[in-house]
Amino acid sequence: MKFTLILILFVIPFAVVANVSAESNSSAAQSVAELRAQLTDVQARESELQAHARQLDEALKPENIERSLAGVGSTKPEELRELRRRQLTVERDSVRTQLNLLATSRERLESALRRAEGAAYQESAQGFATPLSQTMIAQNTAGSRQTIGILAGVAALLGIFLVIVLVRRSASHN
């Protein structure tokens, strides 16, 4: 009976702490994986738009505009060429704007990825053997609050255990 009570009072709190720690490590790793996937998507889209921008720059050359309208008969070919040039210019400007937005997005994702990788590294490093006081000092404020809460819970469980033991001892002596 006493062994079961001791097992319950000591093992369960430590199992809960280990589970919370493992979940935070997996969530940090998951966050890193999600950010990497988003970064890969942005880089692929950026590459596609850069290729499209190069095609538009090539199409905007006067000789290529002339070639694109070679089979079109018109009494005002200059107006057709100007219209085609304007269409290509508008499309090129739109692609450049999208490229600028994607570059900003890529930079933000890279920055977020660096932060997430650092957080994941720090979380994984906390799992190694370090004295409890050093771990508490190294953690950020939220982590310290969580650790203090866990320690308070363990202390409360130990207190309950001691009260139960003392009550049983005094009851068995009477």
mmCIF file with all atom_site columns, C-alpha atoms in Angstrom:
data_model
loop_
_atom_site.group_PDB
_atom_site.id
_atom_site.type_symbol
_atom_site.label_atom_id
_atom_site.label_alt_id
_atom_site.label_comp_id
_atom_site.label_asym_id
_atom_site.label_entity_id
_atom_site.label_seq_id
_atom_site.pdbx_PDB_ins_code
_atom_site.Cartn_x
_atom_site.Cartn_y
_atom_site.Cartn_z
_atom_site.occupancy
_atom_site.B_iso_or_equiv
_atom_site.pdbx_formal_charge
_atom_site.auth_seq_id
_atom_site.auth_comp_id
_atom_site.auth_asym_id
_atom_site.auth_atom_id
_atom_site.pdbx_PDB_model_num
ATOM 1   C CA . MET A 1 1   ? 0.000  0.000  0.000   1.00 0.00 ? 1   MET A CA 1
ATOM 2   C CA . LYS A 1 2   ? 2.715  2.448  0.998   1.00 0.00 ? 2   LYS A CA 1
ATOM 3   C CA . PHE A 1 3   ? 4.769  1.541  -2.073  1.00 0.00 ? 3   PHE A CA 1
ATOM 4   C CA . THR A 1 4   ? 1.793  2.223  -4.348  1.00 0.00 ? 4   THR A CA 1
ATOM 5   C CA . LEU A 1 5   ? 1.158  5.549  -2.640  1.00 0.00 ? 5   LEU A CA 1
ATOM 6   C CA . ILE A 1 6   ? 4.817  6.536  -2.965  1.00 0.00 ? 6   ILE A CA 1
ATOM 7   C CA . LEU A 1 7   ? 4.799  5.455  -6.600  1.00 0.00 ? 7   LEU A CA 1
ATOM 8   C CA . ILE A 1 8   ? 1.711  7.529  -7.313  1.00 0.00 ? 8   ILE A CA 1
ATOM 9   C CA . LEU A 1 9   ? 2.991  10.590 -5.491  1.00 0.00 ? 9   LEU A CA 1
ATOM 10  C CA . PHE A 1 10  ? 6.469  10.604 -7.007  1.00 0.00 ? 10  PHE A CA 1
ATOM 11  C CA . VAL A 1 11  ? 6.205  9.055  -10.455 1.00 0.00 ? 11  VAL A CA 1
ATOM 12  C CA . ILE A 1 12  ? 3.088  10.770 -11.803 1.00 0.00 ? 12  ILE A CA 1
ATOM 13  C CA . PRO A 1 13  ? 4.322  14.372 -11.330 1.00 0.00 ? 13  PRO A CA 1
ATOM 14  C CA . PHE A 1 14  ? 7.631  13.554 -13.012 1.00 0.00 ? 14  PHE A CA 1
ATOM 15  C CA . ALA A 1 15  ? 5.850  11.754 -15.861 1.00 0.00 ? 15  ALA A CA 1
ATOM 16  C CA . VAL A 1 16  ? 3.657  14.815 -16.396 1.00 0.00 ? 16  VAL A CA 1
ATOM 17  C CA . VAL A 1 17  ? 6.727  17.095 -16.434 1.00 0.00 ? 17  VAL A CA 1
ATOM 18  C CA . ALA A 1 18  ? 8.485  14.829 -18.935 1.00 0.00 ? 18  ALA A CA 1
ATOM 19  C CA . ASN A 1 19  ? 5.369  14.744 -21.136 1.00 0.00 ? 19  ASN A CA 1
ATOM 20  C CA . VAL A 1 20  ? 5.038  18.553 -21.114 1.00 0.00 ? 20  VAL A CA 1
ATOM 21  C CA . SER A 1 21  ? 8.725  18.883 -21.973 1.00 0.00 ? 21  SER A CA 1
ATOM 22  C CA . ALA A 1 22  ? 8.426  16.401 -24.853 1.00 0.00 ? 22  ALA A CA 1
ATOM 23  C CA . GLU A 1 23  ? 5.331  18.202 -26.190 1.00 0.00 ? 23  GLU A CA 1
ATOM 24  C CA . SER A 1 24  ? 7.094  21.574 -26.167 1.00 0.00 ? 24  SER A CA 1
ATOM 25  C CA . ASN A 1 25  ? 10.099 20.087 -27.984 1.00 0.00 ? 25  ASN A CA 1
ATOM 26  C CA . SER A 1 26  ? 7.880  18.469 -30.594 1.00 0.00 ? 26  SER A CA 1
ATOM 27  C CA . SER A 1 27  ? 5.878  21.682 -31.043 1.00 0.00 ? 27  SER A CA 1
ATOM 28  C CA . ALA A 1 28  ? 9.079  23.676 -31.559 1.00 0.00 ? 28  ALA A CA 1
ATOM 29  C CA . ALA A 1 29  ? 10.331 21.105 -34.053 1.00 0.00 ? 29  ALA A CA 1
ATOM 30  C CA . GLN A 1 30  ? 6.942  21.106 -35.762 1.00 0.00 ? 30  GLN A CA 1
ATOM 31  C CA . SER A 1 31  ? 7.040  24.892 -35.980 1.00 0.00 ? 31  SER A CA 1
ATOM 32  C CA . VAL A 1 32  ? 10.492 24.720 -37.596 1.00 0.00 ? 32  VAL A CA 1
ATOM 33  C CA . ALA A 1 33  ? 9.226  22.142 -40.108 1.00 0.00 ? 33  ALA A CA 1
ATOM 34  C CA . GLU A 1 34  ? 6.172  24.273 -40.974 1.00 0.00 ? 34  GLU A CA 1
ATOM 35  C CA . LEU A 1 35  ? 8.300  27.387 -41.446 1.00 0.00 ? 35  LEU A CA 1
ATOM 36  C CA . ARG A 1 36  ? 10.733 25.487 -43.680 1.00 0.00 ? 36  ARG A CA 1
ATOM 37  C CA . ALA A 1 37  ? 7.834  24.235 -45.816 1.00 0.00 ? 37  ALA A CA 1
ATOM 38  C CA . GLN A 1 38  ? 6.444  27.766 -46.127 1.00 0.00 ? 38  GLN A CA 1
ATOM 39  C CA . LEU A 1 39  ? 9.901  29.086 -47.028 1.00 0.00 ? 39  LEU A CA 1
ATOM 40  C CA . THR A 1 40  ? 10.292 26.418 -49.713 1.00 0.00 ? 40  THR A CA 1
ATOM 41  C CA . ASP A 1 41  ? 6.896  27.369 -51.174 1.00 0.00 ? 41  ASP A CA 1
ATOM 42  C CA . VAL A 1 42  ? 7.791  31.065 -51.214 1.00 0.00 ? 42  VAL A CA 1
ATOM 43  C CA . GLN A 1 43  ? 11.165 30.358 -52.835 1.00 0.00 ? 43  GLN A CA 1
ATOM 44  C CA . ALA A 1 44  ? 9.523  28.204 -55.518 1.00 0.00 ? 44  ALA A CA 1
ATOM 45  C CA . ARG A 1 45  ? 6.942  30.907 -56.262 1.00 0.00 ? 45  ARG A CA 1
ATOM 46  C CA . GLU A 1 46  ? 9.689  33.532 -56.312 1.00 0.00 ? 46  GLU A CA 1
ATOM 47  C CA . SER A 1 47  ? 11.680 31.447 -58.796 1.00 0.00 ? 47  SER A CA 1
ATOM 48  C CA . GLU A 1 48  ? 8.638  31.067 -61.053 1.00 0.00 ? 48  GLU A CA 1
ATOM 49  C CA . LEU A 1 49  ? 7.959  34.803 -60.991 1.00 0.00 ? 49  LEU A CA 1
ATOM 50  C CA . GLN A 1 50  ? 11.598 35.620 -61.743 1.00 0.00 ? 50  GLN A CA 1
ATOM 51  C CA . ALA A 1 51  ? 11.455 33.373 -64.807 1.00 0.00 ? 51  ALA A CA 1
ATOM 52  C CA . HIS A 1 52  ? 8.205  35.050 -65.883 1.00 0.00 ? 52  HIS A CA 1
ATOM 53  C CA . ALA A 1 53  ? 9.757  38.501 -65.390 1.00 0.00 ? 53  ALA A CA 1
ATOM 54  C CA . ARG A 1 54  ? 12.695 37.514 -67.612 1.00 0.00 ? 54  ARG A CA 1
ATOM 55  C CA . GLN A 1 55  ? 10.239 36.345 -70.286 1.00 0.00 ? 55  GLN A CA 1
ATOM 56  C CA . LEU A 1 56  ? 8.369  39.645 -70.086 1.00 0.00 ? 56  LEU A CA 1
ATOM 57  C CA . ASP A 1 57  ? 11.603 41.643 -70.346 1.00 0.00 ? 57  ASP A CA 1
ATOM 58  C CA . GLU A 1 58  ? 12.464 39.655 -73.458 1.00 0.00 ? 58  GLU A CA 1
ATOM 59  C CA . ALA A 1 59  ? 8.966  40.129 -74.906 1.00 0.00 ? 59  ALA A CA 1
ATOM 60  C CA . LEU A 1 60  ? 9.219  43.911 -74.344 1.00 0.00 ? 60  LEU A CA 1
ATOM 61  C CA . LYS A 1 61  ? 12.105 44.279 -76.768 1.00 0.00 ? 61  LYS A CA 1
ATOM 62  C CA . PRO A 1 62  ? 10.898 46.208 -79.821 1.00 0.00 ? 62  PRO A CA 1
ATOM 63  C CA . GLU A 1 63  ? 11.882 43.441 -82.259 1.00 0.00 ? 63  GLU A CA 1
ATOM 64  C CA . ASN A 1 64  ? 9.904  40.861 -80.243 1.00 0.00 ? 64  ASN A CA 1
ATOM 65  C CA . ILE A 1 65  ? 6.843  43.096 -80.086 1.00 0.00 ? 65  ILE A CA 1
ATOM 66  C CA . GLU A 1 66  ? 7.168  43.504 -83.852 1.00 0.00 ? 66  GLU A CA 1
ATOM 67  C CA . ARG A 1 67  ? 7.387  39.710 -84.300 1.00 0.00 ? 67  ARG A CA 1
ATOM 68  C CA . SER A 1 68  ? 4.386  39.054 -82.062 1.00 0.00 ? 68  SER A CA 1
ATOM 69  C CA . LEU A 1 69  ? 2.240  41.314 -84.265 1.00 0.00 ? 69  LEU A CA 1
ATOM 70  C CA . ALA A 1 70  ? 3.677  40.179 -87.606 1.00 0.00 ? 70  ALA A CA 1
ATOM 71  C CA . GLY A 1 71  ? 0.620  38.139 -88.576 1.00 0.00 ? 71  GLY A CA 1
ATOM 72  C CA . VAL A 1 72  ? -1.861 40.828 -87.552 1.00 0.00 ? 72  VAL A CA 1
ATOM 73  C CA . GLY A 1 73  ? -2.972 43.154 -90.308 1.00 0.00 ? 73  GLY A CA 1
ATOM 74  C CA . SER A 1 74  ? -3.857 46.705 -89.327 1.00 0.00 ? 74  SER A CA 1
ATOM 75  C CA . THR A 1 75  ? -3.990 50.185 -90.777 1.00 0.00 ? 75  THR A CA 1
ATOM 76  C CA . LYS A 1 76  ? -2.366 51.480 -87.568 1.00 0.00 ? 76  LYS A CA 1
ATOM 77  C CA . PRO A 1 77  ? 0.432  49.068 -86.612 1.00 0.00 ? 77  PRO A CA 1
ATOM 78  C CA . GLU A 1 78  ? 2.103  51.673 -84.356 1.00 0.00 ? 78  GLU A CA 1
ATOM 79  C CA . GLU A 1 79  ? -0.967 51.772 -82.112 1.00 0.00 ? 79  GLU A CA 1
ATOM 80  C CA . LEU A 1 80  ? -1.035 47.967 -81.937 1.00 0.00 ? 80  LEU A CA 1
ATOM 81  C CA . ARG A 1 81  ? 2.649  47.863 -80.994 1.00 0.00 ? 81  ARG A CA 1
ATOM 82  C CA . GLU A 1 82  ? 2.114  50.546 -78.335 1.00 0.00 ? 82  GLU A CA 1
ATOM 83  C CA . LEU A 1 83  ? -0.907 48.696 -76.943 1.00 0.00 ? 83  LEU A CA 1
ATOM 84  C CA . ARG A 1 84  ? 1.089  45.443 -76.784 1.00 0.00 ? 84  ARG A CA 1
ATOM 85  C CA . ARG A 1 85  ? 4.011  47.245 -75.116 1.00 0.00 ? 85  ARG A CA 1
ATOM 86  C CA . ARG A 1 86  ? 1.666  48.771 -72.492 1.00 0.00 ? 86  ARG A CA 1
ATOM 87  C CA . GLN A 1 87  ? 0.074  45.374 -71.770 1.00 0.00 ? 87  GLN A CA 1
ATOM 88  C CA . LEU A 1 88  ? 3.475  43.760 -71.320 1.00 0.00 ? 88  LEU A CA 1
ATOM 89  C CA . THR A 1 89  ? 4.695  46.656 -69.162 1.00 0.00 ? 89  THR A CA 1
ATOM 90  C CA . VAL A 1 90  ? 1.665  46.437 -66.873 1.00 0.00 ? 90  VAL A CA 1
ATOM 91  C CA . GLU A 1 91  ? 2.132  42.686 -66.538 1.00 0.00 ? 91  GLU A CA 1
ATOM 92  C CA . ARG A 1 92  ? 5.886  43.085 -65.869 1.00 0.00 ? 92  ARG A CA 1
ATOM 93  C CA . ASP A 1 93  ? 5.232  45.737 -63.207 1.00 0.00 ? 93  ASP A CA 1
ATOM 94  C CA . SER A 1 94  ? 2.677  43.451 -61.561 1.00 0.00 ? 94  SER A CA 1
ATOM 95  C CA . VAL A 1 95  ? 5.182  40.588 -61.519 1.00 0.00 ? 95  VAL A CA 1
ATOM 96  C CA . ARG A 1 96  ? 7.853  42.847 -60.033 1.00 0.00 ? 96  ARG A CA 1
ATOM 97  C CA . THR A 1 97  ? 5.444  43.967 -57.301 1.00 0.00 ? 97  THR A CA 1
ATOM 98  C CA . GLN A 1 98  ? 4.671  40.334 -56.504 1.00 0.00 ? 98  GLN A CA 1
ATOM 99  C CA . LEU A 1 99  ? 8.404  39.594 -56.434 1.00 0.00 ? 99  LEU A CA 1
ATOM 100 C CA . ASN A 1 100 ? 8.970  42.427 -53.960 1.00 0.00 ? 100 ASN A CA 1
ATOM 101 C CA . LEU A 1 101 ? 6.172  41.109 -51.731 1.00 0.00 ? 101 LEU A CA 1
ATOM 102 C CA . LEU A 1 102 ? 7.565  37.585 -51.913 1.00 0.00 ? 102 LEU A CA 1
ATOM 103 C CA . ALA A 1 103 ? 11.074 38.844 -51.098 1.00 0.00 ? 103 ALA A CA 1
ATOM 104 C CA . THR A 1 104 ? 9.698  40.564 -47.990 1.00 0.00 ? 104 THR A CA 1
ATOM 105 C CA . SER A 1 105 ? 7.770  37.427 -47.067 1.00 0.00 ? 105 SER A CA 1
ATOM 106 C CA . ARG A 1 106 ? 10.861 35.272 -47.610 1.00 0.00 ? 106 ARG A CA 1
ATOM 107 C CA . GLU A 1 107 ? 12.972 37.532 -45.382 1.00 0.00 ? 107 GLU A CA 1
ATOM 108 C CA . ARG A 1 108 ? 10.355 37.396 -42.624 1.00 0.00 ? 108 ARG A CA 1
ATOM 109 C CA . LEU A 1 109 ? 10.095 33.617 -42.905 1.00 0.00 ? 109 LEU A CA 1
ATOM 110 C CA . GLU A 1 110 ? 13.879 33.257 -42.779 1.00 0.00 ? 110 GLU A CA 1
ATOM 111 C CA . SER A 1 111 ? 13.980 35.418 -39.661 1.00 0.00 ? 111 SER A CA 1
ATOM 112 C CA . ALA A 1 112 ? 11.129 33.478 -38.033 1.00 0.00 ? 112 ALA A CA 1
ATOM 113 C CA . LEU A 1 113 ? 12.840 30.220 -38.973 1.00 0.00 ? 113 LEU A CA 1
ATOM 114 C CA . ARG A 1 114 ? 16.091 31.329 -37.329 1.00 0.00 ? 114 ARG A CA 1
ATOM 115 C CA . ARG A 1 115 ? 14.184 32.240 -34.153 1.00 0.00 ? 115 ARG A CA 1
ATOM 116 C CA . ALA A 1 116 ? 12.243 28.958 -34.185 1.00 0.00 ? 116 ALA A CA 1
ATOM 117 C CA . GLU A 1 117 ? 15.416 26.936 -34.740 1.00 0.00 ? 117 GLU A CA 1
ATOM 118 C CA . GLY A 1 118 ? 17.040 28.749 -31.822 1.00 0.00 ? 118 GLY A CA 1
ATOM 119 C CA . ALA A 1 119 ? 14.032 28.070 -29.612 1.00 0.00 ? 119 ALA A CA 1
ATOM 120 C CA . ALA A 1 120 ? 13.969 24.405 -30.637 1.00 0.00 ? 120 ALA A CA 1
ATOM 121 C CA . TYR A 1 121 ? 17.679 24.122 -29.910 1.00 0.00 ? 121 TYR A CA 1
ATOM 122 C CA . GLN A 1 122 ? 17.277 25.728 -26.505 1.00 0.00 ? 122 GLN A CA 1
ATOM 123 C CA . GLU A 1 123 ? 14.322 23.495 -25.677 1.00 0.00 ? 123 GLU A CA 1
ATOM 124 C CA . SER A 1 124 ? 16.262 20.402 -26.663 1.00 0.00 ? 124 SER A CA 1
ATOM 125 C CA . ALA A 1 125 ? 19.298 21.587 -24.702 1.00 0.00 ? 125 ALA A CA 1
ATOM 126 C CA . GLN A 1 126 ? 17.176 21.957 -21.565 1.00 0.00 ? 126 GLN A CA 1
ATOM 127 C CA . GLY A 1 127 ? 16.624 18.212 -21.634 1.00 0.00 ? 127 GLY A CA 1
ATOM 128 C CA . PHE A 1 128 ? 20.327 17.557 -20.936 1.00 0.00 ? 128 PHE A CA 1
ATOM 129 C CA . ALA A 1 129 ? 21.691 17.211 -17.412 1.00 0.00 ? 129 ALA A CA 1
ATOM 130 C CA . THR A 1 130 ? 21.970 20.662 -15.909 1.00 0.00 ? 130 THR A CA 1
ATOM 131 C CA . PRO A 1 131 ? 21.431 21.578 -12.293 1.00 0.00 ? 131 PRO A CA 1
ATOM 132 C CA . LEU A 1 132 ? 17.874 22.687 -11.594 1.00 0.00 ? 132 LEU A CA 1
ATOM 133 C CA . SER A 1 133 ? 18.946 26.156 -10.510 1.00 0.00 ? 133 SER A CA 1
ATOM 134 C CA . GLN A 1 134 ? 20.930 26.694 -13.735 1.00 0.00 ? 134 GLN A CA 1
ATOM 135 C CA . THR A 1 135 ? 17.977 25.494 -15.784 1.00 0.00 ? 135 THR A CA 1
ATOM 136 C CA . MET A 1 136 ? 15.650 27.924 -14.038 1.00 0.00 ? 136 MET A CA 1
ATOM 137 C CA . ILE A 1 137 ? 18.050 30.819 -14.598 1.00 0.00 ? 137 ILE A CA 1
ATOM 138 C CA . ALA A 1 138 ? 18.482 29.954 -18.285 1.00 0.00 ? 138 ALA A CA 1
ATOM 139 C CA . GLN A 1 139 ? 14.770 29.732 -18.997 1.00 0.00 ? 139 GLN A CA 1
ATOM 140 C CA . ASN A 1 140 ? 12.725 32.721 -20.035 1.00 0.00 ? 140 ASN A CA 1
ATOM 141 C CA . THR A 1 141 ? 10.122 34.190 -17.694 1.00 0.00 ? 141 THR A CA 1
ATOM 142 C CA . ALA A 1 142 ? 7.271  31.999 -18.894 1.00 0.00 ? 142 ALA A CA 1
ATOM 143 C CA . GLY A 1 143 ? 9.395  28.872 -18.624 1.00 0.00 ? 143 GLY A CA 1
ATOM 144 C CA . SER A 1 144 ? 10.483 29.877 -15.133 1.00 0.00 ? 144 SER A CA 1
ATOM 145 C CA . ARG A 1 145 ? 6.875  30.317 -14.073 1.00 0.00 ? 145 ARG A CA 1
ATOM 146 C CA . GLN A 1 146 ? 6.045  26.906 -15.442 1.00 0.00 ? 146 GLN A CA 1
ATOM 147 C CA . THR A 1 147 ? 8.990  25.325 -13.617 1.00 0.00 ? 147 THR A CA 1
ATOM 148 C CA . ILE A 1 148 ? 8.110  27.065 -10.373 1.00 0.00 ? 148 ILE A CA 1
ATOM 149 C CA . GLY A 1 149 ? 4.509  25.876 -10.725 1.00 0.00 ? 149 GLY A CA 1
ATOM 150 C CA . ILE A 1 150 ? 5.664  22.308 -11.261 1.00 0.00 ? 150 ILE A CA 1
ATOM 151 C CA . LEU A 1 151 ? 8.019  22.491 -8.277  1.00 0.00 ? 151 LEU A CA 1
ATOM 152 C CA . ALA A 1 152 ? 5.232  23.920 -6.130  1.00 0.00 ? 152 ALA A CA 1
ATOM 153 C CA . GLY A 1 153 ? 2.970  21.055 -7.199  1.00 0.00 ? 153 GLY A CA 1
ATOM 154 C CA . VAL A 1 154 ? 5.648  18.492 -6.320  1.00 0.00 ? 154 VAL A CA 1
ATOM 155 C CA . ALA A 1 155 ? 6.221  20.209 -2.960  1.00 0.00 ? 155 ALA A CA 1
ATOM 156 C CA . ALA A 1 156 ? 2.479  20.140 -2.264  1.00 0.00 ? 156 ALA A CA 1
ATOM 157 C CA . LEU A 1 157 ? 2.328  16.447 -3.108  1.00 0.00 ? 157 LEU A CA 1
ATOM 158 C CA . LEU A 1 158 ? 5.281  15.777 -0.798  1.00 0.00 ? 158 LEU A CA 1
ATOM 159 C CA . GLY A 1 159 ? 3.544  17.731 1.948   1.00 0.00 ? 159 GLY A CA 1
ATOM 160 C CA . ILE A 1 160 ? 0.358  15.708 1.490   1.00 0.00 ? 160 ILE A CA 1
ATOM 161 C CA . PHE A 1 161 ? 2.404  12.528 1.568   1.00 0.00 ? 161 PHE A CA 1
ATOM 162 C CA . LEU A 1 162 ? 4.125  13.555 4.807   1.00 0.00 ? 162 LEU A CA 1
ATOM 163 C CA . VAL A 1 163 ? 0.790  14.474 6.412   1.00 0.00 ? 163 VAL A CA 1
ATOM 164 C CA . ILE A 1 164 ? -0.641 11.080 5.446   1.00 0.00 ? 164 ILE A CA 1
ATOM 165 C CA . VAL A 1 165 ? 2.397  9.267  6.852   1.00 0.00 ? 165 VAL A CA 1
ATOM 166 C CA . LEU A 1 166 ? 2.275  11.263 10.106  1.00 0.00 ? 166 LEU A CA 1
ATOM 167 C CA . VAL A 1 167 ? -1.466 10.693 10.504  1.00 0.00 ? 167 VAL A CA 1
ATOM 168 C CA . ARG A 1 168 ? -1.066 6.937  9.951   1.00 0.00 ? 168 ARG A CA 1
ATOM 169 C CA . ARG A 1 169 ? 1.842  6.738  12.397  1.00 0.00 ? 169 ARG A CA 1
ATOM 170 C CA . SER A 1 170 ? -0.045 8.632  15.084  1.00 0.00 ? 170 SER A CA 1
ATOM 171 C CA . ALA A 1 171 ? -3.145 6.485  14.469  1.00 0.00 ? 171 ALA A CA 1
ATOM 172 C CA . SER A 1 172 ? -1.124 3.262  14.713  1.00 0.00 ? 172 SER A CA 1
ATOM 173 C CA . HIS A 1 173 ? 0.513  4.369  17.999  1.00 0.00 ? 173 HIS A CA 1
ATOM 174 C CA . ASN A 1 174 ? -2.834 5.106  19.626  1.00 0.00 ? 174 ASN A CA 1
#
